[in-house]
Tab-separated table of C-alpha atoms in Angstrom:
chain	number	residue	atom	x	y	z
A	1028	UNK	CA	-7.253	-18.819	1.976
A	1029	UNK	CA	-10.892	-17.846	2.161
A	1030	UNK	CA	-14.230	-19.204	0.535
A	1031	UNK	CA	-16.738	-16.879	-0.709
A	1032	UNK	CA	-20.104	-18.334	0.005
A	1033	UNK	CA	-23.166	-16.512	-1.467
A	1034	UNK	CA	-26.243	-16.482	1.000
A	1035	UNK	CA	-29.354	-16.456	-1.481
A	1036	UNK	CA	-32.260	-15.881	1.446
A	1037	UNK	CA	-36.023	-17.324	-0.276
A	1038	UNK	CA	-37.667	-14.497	1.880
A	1039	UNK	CA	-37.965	-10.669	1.453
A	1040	UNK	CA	-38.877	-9.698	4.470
A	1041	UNK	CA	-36.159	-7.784	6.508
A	1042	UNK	CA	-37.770	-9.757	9.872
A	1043	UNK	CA	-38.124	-12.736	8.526
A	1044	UNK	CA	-36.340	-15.929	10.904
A	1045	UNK	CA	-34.820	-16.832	7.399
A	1046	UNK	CA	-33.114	-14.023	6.831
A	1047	UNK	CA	-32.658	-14.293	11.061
A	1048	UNK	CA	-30.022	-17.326	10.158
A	1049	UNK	CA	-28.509	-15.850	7.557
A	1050	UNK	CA	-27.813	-12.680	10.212
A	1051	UNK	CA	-26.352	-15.505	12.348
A	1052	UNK	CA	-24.574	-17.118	9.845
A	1053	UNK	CA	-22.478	-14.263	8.968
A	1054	UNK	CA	-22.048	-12.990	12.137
A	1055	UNK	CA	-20.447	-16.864	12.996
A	1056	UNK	CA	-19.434	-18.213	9.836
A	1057	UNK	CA	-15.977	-20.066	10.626
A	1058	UNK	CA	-12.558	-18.625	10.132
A	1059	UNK	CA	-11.511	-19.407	6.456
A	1060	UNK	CA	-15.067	-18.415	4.929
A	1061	UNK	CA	-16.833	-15.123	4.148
A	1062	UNK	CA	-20.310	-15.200	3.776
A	1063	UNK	CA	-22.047	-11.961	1.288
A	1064	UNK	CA	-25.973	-11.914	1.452
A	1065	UNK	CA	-27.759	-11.470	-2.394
A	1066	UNK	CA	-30.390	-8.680	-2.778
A	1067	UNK	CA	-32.888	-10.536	-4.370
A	1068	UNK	CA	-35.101	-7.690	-3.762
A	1069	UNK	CA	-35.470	-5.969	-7.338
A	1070	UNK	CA	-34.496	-9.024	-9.280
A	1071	UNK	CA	-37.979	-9.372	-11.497
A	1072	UNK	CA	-38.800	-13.047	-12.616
A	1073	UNK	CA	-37.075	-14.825	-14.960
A	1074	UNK	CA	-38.389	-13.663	-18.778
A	1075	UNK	CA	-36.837	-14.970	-21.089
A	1076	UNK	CA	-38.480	-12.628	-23.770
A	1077	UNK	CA	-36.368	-9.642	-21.562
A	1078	UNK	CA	-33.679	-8.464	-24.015
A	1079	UNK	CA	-31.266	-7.876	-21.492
A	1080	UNK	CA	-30.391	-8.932	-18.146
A	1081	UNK	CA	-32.213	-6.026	-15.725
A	1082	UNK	CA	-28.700	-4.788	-13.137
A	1083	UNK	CA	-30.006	-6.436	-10.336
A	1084	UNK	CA	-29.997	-9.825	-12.483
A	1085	UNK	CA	-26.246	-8.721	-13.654
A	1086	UNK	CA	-25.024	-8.590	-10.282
A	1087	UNK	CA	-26.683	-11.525	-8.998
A	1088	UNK	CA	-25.278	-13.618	-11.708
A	1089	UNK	CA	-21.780	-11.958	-10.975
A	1090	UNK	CA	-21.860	-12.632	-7.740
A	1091	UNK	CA	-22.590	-16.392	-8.373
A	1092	UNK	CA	-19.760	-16.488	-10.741
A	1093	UNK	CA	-17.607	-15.159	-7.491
A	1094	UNK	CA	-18.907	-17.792	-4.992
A	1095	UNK	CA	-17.024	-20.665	-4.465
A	1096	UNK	CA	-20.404	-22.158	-2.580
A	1097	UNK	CA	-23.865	-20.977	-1.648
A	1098	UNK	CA	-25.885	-21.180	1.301
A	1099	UNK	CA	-29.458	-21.273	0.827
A	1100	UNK	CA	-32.304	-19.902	3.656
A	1101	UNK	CA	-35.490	-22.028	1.811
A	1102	UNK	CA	-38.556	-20.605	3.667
A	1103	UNK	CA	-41.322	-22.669	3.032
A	1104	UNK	CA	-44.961	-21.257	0.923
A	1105	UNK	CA	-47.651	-24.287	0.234
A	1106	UNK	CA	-45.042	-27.367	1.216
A	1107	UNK	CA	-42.733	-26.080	-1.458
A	1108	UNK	CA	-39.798	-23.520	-2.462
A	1109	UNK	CA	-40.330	-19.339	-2.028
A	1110	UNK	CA	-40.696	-17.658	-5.597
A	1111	UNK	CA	-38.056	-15.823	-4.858
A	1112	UNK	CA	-35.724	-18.379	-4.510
A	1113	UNK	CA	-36.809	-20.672	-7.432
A	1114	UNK	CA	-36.522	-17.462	-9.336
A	1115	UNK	CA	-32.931	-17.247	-8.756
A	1116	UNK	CA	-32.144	-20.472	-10.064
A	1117	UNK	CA	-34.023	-19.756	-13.052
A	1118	UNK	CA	-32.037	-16.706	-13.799
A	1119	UNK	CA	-28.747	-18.574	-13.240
A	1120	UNK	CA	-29.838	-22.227	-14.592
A	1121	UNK	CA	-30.291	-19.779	-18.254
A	1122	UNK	CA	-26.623	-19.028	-18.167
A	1123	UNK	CA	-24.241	-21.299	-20.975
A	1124	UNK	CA	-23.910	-24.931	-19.985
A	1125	UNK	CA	-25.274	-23.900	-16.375
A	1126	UNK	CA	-21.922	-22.840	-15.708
A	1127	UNK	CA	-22.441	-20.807	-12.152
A	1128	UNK	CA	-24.271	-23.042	-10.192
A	1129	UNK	CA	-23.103	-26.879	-11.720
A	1130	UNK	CA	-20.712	-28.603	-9.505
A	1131	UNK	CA	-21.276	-26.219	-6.315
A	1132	UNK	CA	-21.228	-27.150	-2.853
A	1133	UNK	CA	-24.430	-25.789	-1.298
A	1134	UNK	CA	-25.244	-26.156	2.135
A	1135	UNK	CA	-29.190	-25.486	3.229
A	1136	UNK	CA	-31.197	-24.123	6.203
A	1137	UNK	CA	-34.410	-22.984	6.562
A	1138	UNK	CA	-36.873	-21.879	9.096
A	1139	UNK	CA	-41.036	-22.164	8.486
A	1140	UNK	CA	-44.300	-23.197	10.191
A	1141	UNK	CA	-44.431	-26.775	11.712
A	1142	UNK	CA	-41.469	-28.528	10.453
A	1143	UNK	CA	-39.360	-25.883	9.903
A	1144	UNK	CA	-39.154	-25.713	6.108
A	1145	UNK	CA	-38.397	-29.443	5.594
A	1146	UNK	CA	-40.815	-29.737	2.513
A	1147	UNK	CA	-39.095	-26.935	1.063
A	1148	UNK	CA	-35.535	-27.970	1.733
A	1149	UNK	CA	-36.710	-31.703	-0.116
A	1150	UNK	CA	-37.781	-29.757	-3.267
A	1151	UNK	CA	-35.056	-27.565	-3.227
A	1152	UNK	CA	-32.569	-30.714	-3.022
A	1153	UNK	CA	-34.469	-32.112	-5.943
A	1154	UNK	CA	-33.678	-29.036	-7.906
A	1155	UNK	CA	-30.314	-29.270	-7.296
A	1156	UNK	CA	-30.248	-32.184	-8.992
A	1157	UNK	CA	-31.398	-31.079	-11.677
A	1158	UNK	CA	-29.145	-28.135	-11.540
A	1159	UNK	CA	-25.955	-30.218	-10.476
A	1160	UNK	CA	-25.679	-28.178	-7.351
A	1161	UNK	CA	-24.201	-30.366	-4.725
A	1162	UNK	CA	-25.546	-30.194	-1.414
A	1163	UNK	CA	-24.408	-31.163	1.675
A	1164	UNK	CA	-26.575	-34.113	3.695
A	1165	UNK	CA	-25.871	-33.449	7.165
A	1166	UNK	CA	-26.213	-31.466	9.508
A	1167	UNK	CA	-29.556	-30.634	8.359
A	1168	UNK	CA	-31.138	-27.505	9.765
A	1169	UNK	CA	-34.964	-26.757	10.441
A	1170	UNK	CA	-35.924	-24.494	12.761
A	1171	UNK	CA	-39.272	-23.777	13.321
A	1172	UNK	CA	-40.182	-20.524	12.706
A	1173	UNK	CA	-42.832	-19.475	15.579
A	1174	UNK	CA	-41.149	-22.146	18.682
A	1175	UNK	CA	-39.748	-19.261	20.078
A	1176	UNK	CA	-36.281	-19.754	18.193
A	1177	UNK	CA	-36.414	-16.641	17.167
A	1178	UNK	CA	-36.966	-13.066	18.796
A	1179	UNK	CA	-39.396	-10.112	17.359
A	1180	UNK	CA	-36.737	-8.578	14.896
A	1181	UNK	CA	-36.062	-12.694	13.107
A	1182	UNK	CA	-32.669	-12.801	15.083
A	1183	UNK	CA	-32.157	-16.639	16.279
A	1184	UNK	CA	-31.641	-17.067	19.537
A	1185	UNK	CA	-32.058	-20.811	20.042
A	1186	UNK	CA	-28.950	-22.249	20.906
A	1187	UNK	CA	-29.113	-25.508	19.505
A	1188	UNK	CA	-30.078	-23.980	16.368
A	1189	UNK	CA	-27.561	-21.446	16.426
A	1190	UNK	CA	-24.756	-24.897	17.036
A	1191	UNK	CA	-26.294	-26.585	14.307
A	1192	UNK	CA	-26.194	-23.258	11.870
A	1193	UNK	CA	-21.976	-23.268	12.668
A	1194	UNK	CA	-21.862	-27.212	12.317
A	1195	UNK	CA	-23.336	-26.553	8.892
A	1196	UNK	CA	-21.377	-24.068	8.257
A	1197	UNK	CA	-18.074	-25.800	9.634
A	1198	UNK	CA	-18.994	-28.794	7.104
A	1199	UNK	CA	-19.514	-26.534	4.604
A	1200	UNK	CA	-16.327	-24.941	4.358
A	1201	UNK	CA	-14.710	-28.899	4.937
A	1202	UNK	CA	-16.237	-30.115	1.916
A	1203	UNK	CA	-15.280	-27.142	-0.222
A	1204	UNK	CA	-11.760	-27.308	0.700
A	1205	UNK	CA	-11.742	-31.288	0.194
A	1206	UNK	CA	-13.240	-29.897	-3.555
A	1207	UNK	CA	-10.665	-27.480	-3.791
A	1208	UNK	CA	-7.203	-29.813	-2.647
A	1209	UNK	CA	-8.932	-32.480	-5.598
A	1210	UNK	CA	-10.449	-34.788	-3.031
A	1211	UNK	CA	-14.094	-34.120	-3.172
């Protein structure tokens, strides 16, 4: 059996080194998980005046309701979380009783200036709580994003990286099937 895990990416950019680990992500996710990348690229922000949901909205919501986790790329703007990422938990949080995102494993990763989105990835965590998204402490992953992790398209190349990207993954897809045998 097979976990679907939803990659929301905080960046837009098609080069960016967050989207980069996502890339590698899929392109290694462990055997038992399949990884599907949201377009966050026409979602508008969250209105709550908007009558009704815009498509792109619609299918990002549906494709939360499909994920059995979520992976999270948290770039890092000003110390703190990407717009476009905070957006999509808006969007979802809005949904009755917070029903797509409350109780979900999440695991995080996240590649910026300096100290590799660490800020970020704190505030994000603190959302989850909020949220009752659930994610994972360890392995923790911060890359930074001009080390030369990364080459000119935002492809990772660092190896240690790229090992802690599958450990994350690996202990992603552990905890989810602990959740799904009852034994989370």
């Amino acid at each position: 059996m097979s976990i679907n895990v939803l990659a929301i990416c905080g960046s837009l950019r098609a080069k960016s080194t967050n989207r980069g680990l996502v890339r590698y992500a899929m392109a290694n996710s462990p055997d038992g998980m399949k990884i599907h990348l949201a377009d966050l690229m026409e979602v508008p922000f969250y209105n709550a005046d908007l009558g009704a949901k815009p498509p792109a909205v619609a299918t990002l919501l549906q494709q939360l309701a499909e994920a059995d986790a979520i992976l999270f790329a948290c770039p890092e703007y000003n110390y703190s979380l990407a717009p476009a990422l905070k957006n999509v938990l808006d969007w979802a949080s809005r949904e009755p009783d917070n029903h797509l995102l409350s109780g979900k494993p999440v695991a995080i990763m996240g590649s910026a200036a300096g100290m590799g989105s660490s800020r970020a990835q704190y505030h994000l965590r603190q959302v989850c709580v909020y949220l009752n998204l659930h994610p994972l402490n360890q392995p923790e992953v911060f890359a930074n994003a001009f080390s030369g992790a990364f080459d000119n398209d935002g492809d990772l190349t660092d190896e240690k990286i790229q090992a802690n990207v599958r450990k994350l993954l690996a202990a992603l897809l552990a905890w989810q099937q602990r959740l799904s045998a009852g034994k989370g």
